[in-house]
Coordinates of N, CA and C in Angstrom, one line a residue:
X28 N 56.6 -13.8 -72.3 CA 55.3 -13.1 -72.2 C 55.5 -11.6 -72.4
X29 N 54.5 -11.1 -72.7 CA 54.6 -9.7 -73.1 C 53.6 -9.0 -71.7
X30 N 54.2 -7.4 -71.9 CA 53.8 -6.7 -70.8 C 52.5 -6.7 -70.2
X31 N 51.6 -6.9 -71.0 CA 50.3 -7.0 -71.5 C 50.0 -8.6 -71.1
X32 N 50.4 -9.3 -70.7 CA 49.7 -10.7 -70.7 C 49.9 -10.6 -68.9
X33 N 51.4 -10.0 -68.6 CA 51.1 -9.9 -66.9 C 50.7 -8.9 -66.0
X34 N 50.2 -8.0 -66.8 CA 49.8 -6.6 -66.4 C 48.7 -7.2 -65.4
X35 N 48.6 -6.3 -63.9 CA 47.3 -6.9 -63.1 C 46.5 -6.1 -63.1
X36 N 45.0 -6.2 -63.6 CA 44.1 -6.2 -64.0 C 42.9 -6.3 -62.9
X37 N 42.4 -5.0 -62.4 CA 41.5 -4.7 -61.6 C 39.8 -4.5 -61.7
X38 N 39.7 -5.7 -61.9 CA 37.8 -5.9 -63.0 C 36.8 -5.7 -61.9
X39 N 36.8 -6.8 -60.8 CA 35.8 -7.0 -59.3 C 36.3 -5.8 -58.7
X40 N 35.1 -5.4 -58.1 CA 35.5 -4.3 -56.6 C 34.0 -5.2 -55.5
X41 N 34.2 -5.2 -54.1 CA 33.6 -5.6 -53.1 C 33.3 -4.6 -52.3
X42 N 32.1 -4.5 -51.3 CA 31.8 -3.7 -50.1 C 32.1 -4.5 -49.4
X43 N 33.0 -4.3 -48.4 CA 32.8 -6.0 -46.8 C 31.7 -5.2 -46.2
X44 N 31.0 -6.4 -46.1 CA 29.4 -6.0 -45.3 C 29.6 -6.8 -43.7
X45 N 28.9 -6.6 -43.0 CA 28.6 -7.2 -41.7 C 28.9 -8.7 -42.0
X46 N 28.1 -9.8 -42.6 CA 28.1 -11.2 -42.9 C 29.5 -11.4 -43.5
X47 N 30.3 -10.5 -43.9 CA 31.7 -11.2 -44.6 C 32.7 -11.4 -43.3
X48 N 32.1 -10.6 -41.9 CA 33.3 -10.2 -41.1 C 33.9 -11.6 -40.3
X49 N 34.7 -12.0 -39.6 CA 35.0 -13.0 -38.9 C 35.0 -12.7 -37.3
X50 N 35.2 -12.9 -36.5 CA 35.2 -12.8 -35.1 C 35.8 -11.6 -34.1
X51 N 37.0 -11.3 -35.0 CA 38.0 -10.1 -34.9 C 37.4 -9.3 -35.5
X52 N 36.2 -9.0 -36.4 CA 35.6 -7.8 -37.1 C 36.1 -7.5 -38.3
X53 N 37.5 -8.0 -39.1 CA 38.1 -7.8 -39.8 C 37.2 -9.1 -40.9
X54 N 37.3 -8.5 -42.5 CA 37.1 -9.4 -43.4 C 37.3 -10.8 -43.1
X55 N 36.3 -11.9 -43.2 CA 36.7 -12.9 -42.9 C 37.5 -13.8 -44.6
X56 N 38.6 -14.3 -43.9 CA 39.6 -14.9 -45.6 C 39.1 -15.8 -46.0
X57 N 37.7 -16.8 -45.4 CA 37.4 -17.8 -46.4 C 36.7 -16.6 -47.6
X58 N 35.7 -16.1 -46.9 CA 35.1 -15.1 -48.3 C 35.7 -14.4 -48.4
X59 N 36.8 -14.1 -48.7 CA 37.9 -13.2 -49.5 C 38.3 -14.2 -50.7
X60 N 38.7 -15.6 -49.9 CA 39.3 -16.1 -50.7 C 38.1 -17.0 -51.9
X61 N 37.0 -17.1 -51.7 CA 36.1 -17.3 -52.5 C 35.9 -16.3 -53.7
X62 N 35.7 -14.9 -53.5 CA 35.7 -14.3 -54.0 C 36.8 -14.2 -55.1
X63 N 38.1 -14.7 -54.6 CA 38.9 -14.5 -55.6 C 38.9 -16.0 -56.6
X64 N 38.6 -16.4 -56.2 CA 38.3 -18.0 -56.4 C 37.2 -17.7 -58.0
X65 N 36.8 -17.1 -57.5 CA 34.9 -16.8 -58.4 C 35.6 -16.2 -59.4
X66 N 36.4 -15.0 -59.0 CA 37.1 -13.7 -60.0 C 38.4 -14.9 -61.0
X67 N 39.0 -15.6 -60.5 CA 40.2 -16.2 -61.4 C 39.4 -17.1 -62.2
X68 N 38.0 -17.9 -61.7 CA 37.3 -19.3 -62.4 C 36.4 -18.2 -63.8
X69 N 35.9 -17.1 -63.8 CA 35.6 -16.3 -64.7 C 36.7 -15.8 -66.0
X70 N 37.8 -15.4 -65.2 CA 39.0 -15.4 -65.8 C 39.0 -16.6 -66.4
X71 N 39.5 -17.4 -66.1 CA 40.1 -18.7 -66.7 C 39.3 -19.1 -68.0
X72 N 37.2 -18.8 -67.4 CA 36.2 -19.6 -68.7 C 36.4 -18.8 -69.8
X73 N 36.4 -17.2 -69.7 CA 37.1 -16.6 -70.7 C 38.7 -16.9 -71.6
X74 N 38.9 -16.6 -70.9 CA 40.4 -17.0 -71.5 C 40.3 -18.9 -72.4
X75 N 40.1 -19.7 -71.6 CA 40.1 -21.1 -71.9 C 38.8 -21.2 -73.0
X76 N 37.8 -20.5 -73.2 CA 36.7 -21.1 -73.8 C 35.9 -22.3 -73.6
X77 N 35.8 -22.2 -72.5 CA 35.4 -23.8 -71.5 C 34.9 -23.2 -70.6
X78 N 33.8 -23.6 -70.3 CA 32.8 -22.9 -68.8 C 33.2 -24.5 -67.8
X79 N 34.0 -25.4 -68.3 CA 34.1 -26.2 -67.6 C 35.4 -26.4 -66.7
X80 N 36.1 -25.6 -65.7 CA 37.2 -25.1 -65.7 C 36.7 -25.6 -64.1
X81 N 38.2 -26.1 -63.2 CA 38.5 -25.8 -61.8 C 39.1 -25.7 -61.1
X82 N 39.3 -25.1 -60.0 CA 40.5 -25.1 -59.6 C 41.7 -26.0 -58.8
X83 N 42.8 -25.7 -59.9 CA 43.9 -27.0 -59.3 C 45.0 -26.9 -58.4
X84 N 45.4 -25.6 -58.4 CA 46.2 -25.0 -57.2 C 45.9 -23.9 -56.9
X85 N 46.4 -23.5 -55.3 CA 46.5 -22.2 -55.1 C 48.1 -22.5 -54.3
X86 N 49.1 -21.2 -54.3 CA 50.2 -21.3 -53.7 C 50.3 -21.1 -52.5
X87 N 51.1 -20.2 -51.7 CA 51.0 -20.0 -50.2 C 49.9 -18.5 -50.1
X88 N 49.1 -18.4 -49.5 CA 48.6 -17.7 -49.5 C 49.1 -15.9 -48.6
X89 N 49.3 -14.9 -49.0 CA 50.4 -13.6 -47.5 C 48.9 -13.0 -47.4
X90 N 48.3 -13.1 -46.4 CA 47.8 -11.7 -45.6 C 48.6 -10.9 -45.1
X91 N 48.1 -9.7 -45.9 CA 49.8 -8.7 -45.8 C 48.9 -7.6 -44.8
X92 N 47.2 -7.7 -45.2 CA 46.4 -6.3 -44.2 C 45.3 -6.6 -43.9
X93 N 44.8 -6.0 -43.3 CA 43.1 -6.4 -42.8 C 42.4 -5.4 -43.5
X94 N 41.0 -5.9 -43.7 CA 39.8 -4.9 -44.6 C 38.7 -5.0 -43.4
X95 N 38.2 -4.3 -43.3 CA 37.4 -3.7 -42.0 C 35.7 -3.2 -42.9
X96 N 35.2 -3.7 -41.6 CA 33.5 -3.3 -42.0 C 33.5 -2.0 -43.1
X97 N 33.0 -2.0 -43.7 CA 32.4 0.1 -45.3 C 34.1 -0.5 -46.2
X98 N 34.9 -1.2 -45.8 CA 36.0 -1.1 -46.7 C 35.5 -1.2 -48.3
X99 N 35.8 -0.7 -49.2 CA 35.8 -0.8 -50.7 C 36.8 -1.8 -51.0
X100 N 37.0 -3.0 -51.4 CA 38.2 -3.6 -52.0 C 38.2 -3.8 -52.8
X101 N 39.1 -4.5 -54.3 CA 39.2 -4.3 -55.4 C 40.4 -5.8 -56.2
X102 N 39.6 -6.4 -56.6 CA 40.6 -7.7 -56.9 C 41.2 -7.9 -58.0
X103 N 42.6 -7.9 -58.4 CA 43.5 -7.5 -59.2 C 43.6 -9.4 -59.8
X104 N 44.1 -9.2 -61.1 CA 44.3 -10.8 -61.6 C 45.2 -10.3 -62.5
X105 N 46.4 -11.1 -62.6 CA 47.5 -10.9 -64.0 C 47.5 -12.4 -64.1
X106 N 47.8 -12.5 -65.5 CA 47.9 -13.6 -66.3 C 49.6 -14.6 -66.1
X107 N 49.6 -15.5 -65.4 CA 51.0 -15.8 -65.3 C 51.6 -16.6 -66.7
X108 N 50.0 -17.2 -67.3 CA 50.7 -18.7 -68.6 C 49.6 -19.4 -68.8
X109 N 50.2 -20.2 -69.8 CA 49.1 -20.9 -70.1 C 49.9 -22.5 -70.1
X110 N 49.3 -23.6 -69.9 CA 49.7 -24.8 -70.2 C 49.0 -25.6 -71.0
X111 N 49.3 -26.9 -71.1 CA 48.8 -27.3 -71.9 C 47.1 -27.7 -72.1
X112 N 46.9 -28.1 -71.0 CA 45.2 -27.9 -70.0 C 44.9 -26.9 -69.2
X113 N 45.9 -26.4 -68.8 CA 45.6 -25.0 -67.9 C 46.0 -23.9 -68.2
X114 N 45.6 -23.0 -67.4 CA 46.5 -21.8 -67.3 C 46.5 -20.9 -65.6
X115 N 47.5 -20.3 -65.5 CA 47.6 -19.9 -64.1 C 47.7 -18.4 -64.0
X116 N 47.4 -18.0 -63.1 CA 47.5 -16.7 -62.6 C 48.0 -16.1 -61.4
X117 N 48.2 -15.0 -60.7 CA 48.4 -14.5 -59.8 C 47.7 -13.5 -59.3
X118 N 47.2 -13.2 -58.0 CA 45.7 -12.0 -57.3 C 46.8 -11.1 -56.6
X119 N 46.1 -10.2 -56.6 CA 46.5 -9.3 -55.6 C 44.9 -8.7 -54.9
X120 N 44.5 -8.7 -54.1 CA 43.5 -8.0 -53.5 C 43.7 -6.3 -52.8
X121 N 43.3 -5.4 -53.0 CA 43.6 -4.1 -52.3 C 42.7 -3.1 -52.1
X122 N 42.9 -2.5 -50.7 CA 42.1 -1.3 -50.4 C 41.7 -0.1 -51.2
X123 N 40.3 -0.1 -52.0 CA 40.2 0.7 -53.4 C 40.6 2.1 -53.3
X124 N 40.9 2.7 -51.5 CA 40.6 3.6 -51.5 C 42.0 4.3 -51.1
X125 N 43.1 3.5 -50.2 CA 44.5 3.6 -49.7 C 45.6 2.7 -50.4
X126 N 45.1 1.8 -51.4 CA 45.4 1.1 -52.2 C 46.6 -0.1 -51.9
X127 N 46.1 -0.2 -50.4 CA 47.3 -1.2 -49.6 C 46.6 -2.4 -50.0
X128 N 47.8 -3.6 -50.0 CA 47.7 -4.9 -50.3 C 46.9 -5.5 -49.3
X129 N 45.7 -6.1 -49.5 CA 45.5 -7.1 -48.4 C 46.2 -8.3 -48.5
X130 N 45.8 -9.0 -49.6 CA 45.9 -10.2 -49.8 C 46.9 -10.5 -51.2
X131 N 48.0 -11.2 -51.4 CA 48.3 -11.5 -52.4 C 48.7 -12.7 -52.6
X132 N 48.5 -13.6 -54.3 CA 48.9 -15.4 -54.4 C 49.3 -14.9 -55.6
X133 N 50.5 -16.1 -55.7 CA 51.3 -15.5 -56.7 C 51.0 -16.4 -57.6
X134 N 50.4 -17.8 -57.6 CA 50.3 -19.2 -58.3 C 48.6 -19.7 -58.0
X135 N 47.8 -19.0 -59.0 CA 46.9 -19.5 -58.6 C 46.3 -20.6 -60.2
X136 N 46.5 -22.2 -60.6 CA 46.2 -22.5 -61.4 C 44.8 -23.2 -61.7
X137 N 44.2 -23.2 -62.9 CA 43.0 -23.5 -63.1 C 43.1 -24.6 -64.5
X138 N 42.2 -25.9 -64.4 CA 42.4 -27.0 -65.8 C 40.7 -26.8 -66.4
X139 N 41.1 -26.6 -67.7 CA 39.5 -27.1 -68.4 C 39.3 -28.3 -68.4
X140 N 38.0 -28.9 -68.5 CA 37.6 -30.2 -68.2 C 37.1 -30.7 -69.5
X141 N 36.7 -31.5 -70.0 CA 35.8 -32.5 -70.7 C 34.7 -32.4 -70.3
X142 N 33.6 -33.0 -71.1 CA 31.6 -33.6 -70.7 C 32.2 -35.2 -69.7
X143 N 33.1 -35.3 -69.6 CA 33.6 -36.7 -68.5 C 34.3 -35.9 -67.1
X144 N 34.9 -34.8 -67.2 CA 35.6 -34.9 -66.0 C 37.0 -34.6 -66.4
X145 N 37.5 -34.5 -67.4 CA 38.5 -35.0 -67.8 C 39.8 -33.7 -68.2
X146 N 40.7 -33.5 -67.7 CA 41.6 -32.6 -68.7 C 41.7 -32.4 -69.8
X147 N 41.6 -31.2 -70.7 CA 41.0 -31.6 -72.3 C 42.3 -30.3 -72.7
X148 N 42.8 -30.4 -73.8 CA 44.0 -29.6 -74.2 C 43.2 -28.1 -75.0
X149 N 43.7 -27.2 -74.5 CA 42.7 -26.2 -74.9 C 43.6 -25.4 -76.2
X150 N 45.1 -25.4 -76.3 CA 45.6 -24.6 -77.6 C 46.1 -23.8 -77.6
X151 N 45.4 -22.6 -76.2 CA 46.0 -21.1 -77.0 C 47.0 -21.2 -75.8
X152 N 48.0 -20.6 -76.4 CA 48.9 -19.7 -75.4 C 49.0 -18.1 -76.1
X153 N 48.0 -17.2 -76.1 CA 47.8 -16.0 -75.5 C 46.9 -15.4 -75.3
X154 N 46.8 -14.1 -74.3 CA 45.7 -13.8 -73.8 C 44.9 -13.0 -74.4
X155 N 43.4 -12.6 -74.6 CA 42.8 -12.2 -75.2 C 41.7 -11.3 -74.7
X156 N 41.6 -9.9 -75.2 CA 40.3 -9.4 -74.4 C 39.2 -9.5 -75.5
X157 N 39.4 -10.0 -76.3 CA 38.5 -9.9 -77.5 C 37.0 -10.9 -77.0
X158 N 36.1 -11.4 -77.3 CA 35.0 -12.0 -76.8 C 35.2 -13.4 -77.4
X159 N 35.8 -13.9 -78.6 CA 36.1 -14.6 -79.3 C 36.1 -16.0 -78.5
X160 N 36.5 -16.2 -77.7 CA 36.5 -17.4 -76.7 C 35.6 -17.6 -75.5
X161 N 34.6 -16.9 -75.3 CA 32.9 -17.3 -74.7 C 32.7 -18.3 -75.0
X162 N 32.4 -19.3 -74.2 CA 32.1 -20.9 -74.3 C 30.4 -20.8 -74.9
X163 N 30.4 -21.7 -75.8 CA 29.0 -21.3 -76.5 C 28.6 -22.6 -75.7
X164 N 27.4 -22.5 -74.9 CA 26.5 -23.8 -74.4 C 26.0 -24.6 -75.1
X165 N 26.5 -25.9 -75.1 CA 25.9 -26.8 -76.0 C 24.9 -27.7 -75.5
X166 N 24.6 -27.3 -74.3 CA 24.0 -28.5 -73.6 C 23.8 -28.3 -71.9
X167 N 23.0 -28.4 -71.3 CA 23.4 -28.4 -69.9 C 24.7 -29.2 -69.3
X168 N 25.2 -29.0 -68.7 CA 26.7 -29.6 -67.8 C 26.1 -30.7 -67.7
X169 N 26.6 -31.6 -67.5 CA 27.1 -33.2 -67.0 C 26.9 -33.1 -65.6
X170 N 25.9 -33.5 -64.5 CA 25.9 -33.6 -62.9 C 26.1 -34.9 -62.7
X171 N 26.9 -35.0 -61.5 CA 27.2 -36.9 -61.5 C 25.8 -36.8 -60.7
X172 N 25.5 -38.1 -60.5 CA 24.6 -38.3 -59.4 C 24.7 -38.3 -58.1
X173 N 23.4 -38.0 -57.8 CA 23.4 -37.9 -55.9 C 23.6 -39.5 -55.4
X174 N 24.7 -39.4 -54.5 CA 25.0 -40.6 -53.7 C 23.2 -40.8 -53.9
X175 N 23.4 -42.6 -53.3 CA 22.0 -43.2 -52.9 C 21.8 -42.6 -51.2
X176 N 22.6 -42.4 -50.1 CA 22.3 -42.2 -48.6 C 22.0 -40.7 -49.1
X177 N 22.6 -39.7 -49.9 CA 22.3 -38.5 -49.4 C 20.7 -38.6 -50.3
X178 N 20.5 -38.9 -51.1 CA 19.0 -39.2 -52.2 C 17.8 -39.8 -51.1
X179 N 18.1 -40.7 -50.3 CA 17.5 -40.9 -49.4 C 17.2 -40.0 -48.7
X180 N 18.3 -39.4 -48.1 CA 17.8 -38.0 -46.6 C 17.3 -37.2 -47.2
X181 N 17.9 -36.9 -48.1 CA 17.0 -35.7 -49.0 C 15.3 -36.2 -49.1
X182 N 14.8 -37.3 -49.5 CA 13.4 -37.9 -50.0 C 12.6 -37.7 -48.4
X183 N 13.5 -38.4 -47.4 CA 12.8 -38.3 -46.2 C 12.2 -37.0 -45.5
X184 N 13.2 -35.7 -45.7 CA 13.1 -34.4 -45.2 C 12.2 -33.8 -46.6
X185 N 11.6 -34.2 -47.5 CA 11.0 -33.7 -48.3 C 9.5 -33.2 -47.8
X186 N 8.9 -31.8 -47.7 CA 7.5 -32.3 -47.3 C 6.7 -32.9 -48.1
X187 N 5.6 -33.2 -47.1 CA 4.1 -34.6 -48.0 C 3.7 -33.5 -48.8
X188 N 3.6 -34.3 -50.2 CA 2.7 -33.3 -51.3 C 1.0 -33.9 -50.8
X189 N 0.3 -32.9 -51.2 CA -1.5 -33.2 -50.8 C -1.3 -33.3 -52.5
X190 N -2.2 -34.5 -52.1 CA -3.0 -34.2 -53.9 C -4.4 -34.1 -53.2
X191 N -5.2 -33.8 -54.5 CA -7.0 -33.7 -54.7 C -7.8 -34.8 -54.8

């Protein structure tokens, strides 16, 4: 790989607001880790040319620092590879403004899918900033269907329509 495919790459920046905090007052890491979640699955539709992309690993995760209520943070992505359905990457998250590490994963991998569900071979092995690979929409996405028990609760908790 070239310098350029693992360079990390600082696109997202965050405010932690009041609703992100956890108990301790500090950032809470489910929504950190969504966040980064959101930032790599964007990555990935770009890169893959598949808006149909999700995630298939994450490695150990280090909380190395805490981000506190007004923090600015800033989510870093470098390109680790590509496979033959996937491709993976590694985050670093950090303080935009003391530029300390909160959060870093070294293996975080993502597979494009099929209109079934399915692992589908995507081709490229390299990375691209060019636009060239924008999944052109062909169609609305494929939704499986709603169980029948949750289709039910849902019909029951629906309010009564008035007709005229």
């Amino acid at each position: 790989m070239t310098t350029d495919l693992t360079r990390m790459r600082f696109h997202s920046r965050k405010w932690v607001k009041p609703e992100d905090l956890n108990a301790n007052g500090t950032l809470f890491g489910g929504s950190l880790l969504r966040w980064i979640d959101e930032e790599c699955t964007i990555a990935a539709i770009l890169q893959l040319g598949n808006e149909r992309v999700v995630t298939k690993y994450m490695s150990a995760i280090d909380f190395v620092a805490s981000a506190w209520q007004g923090d600015l943070i800033e989510l870093g992505i470098g390109l680790h590879g590509f496979g033959r359905t996937s491709i993976t990457f590694r985050c670093e998250v950090r303080n935009m403004v003391t530029r300390d590490t909160i959060i870093s994963i070294d293996t975080i991998v993502f597979v494009g899918l099929d209109d079934q569900g399915r692992p589908v071979t995507h081709g490229y092995t390299d990375y691209t900033a060019d636009r060239d690979r924008i999944p052109q929409r062909r169609g609305p996405i494929p939704r499986a269907p709603m169980p029948a028990h949750l289709a039910a609760r849902a019909a029951a908790q629906a309010p009564e329509v008035l007709t005229t």
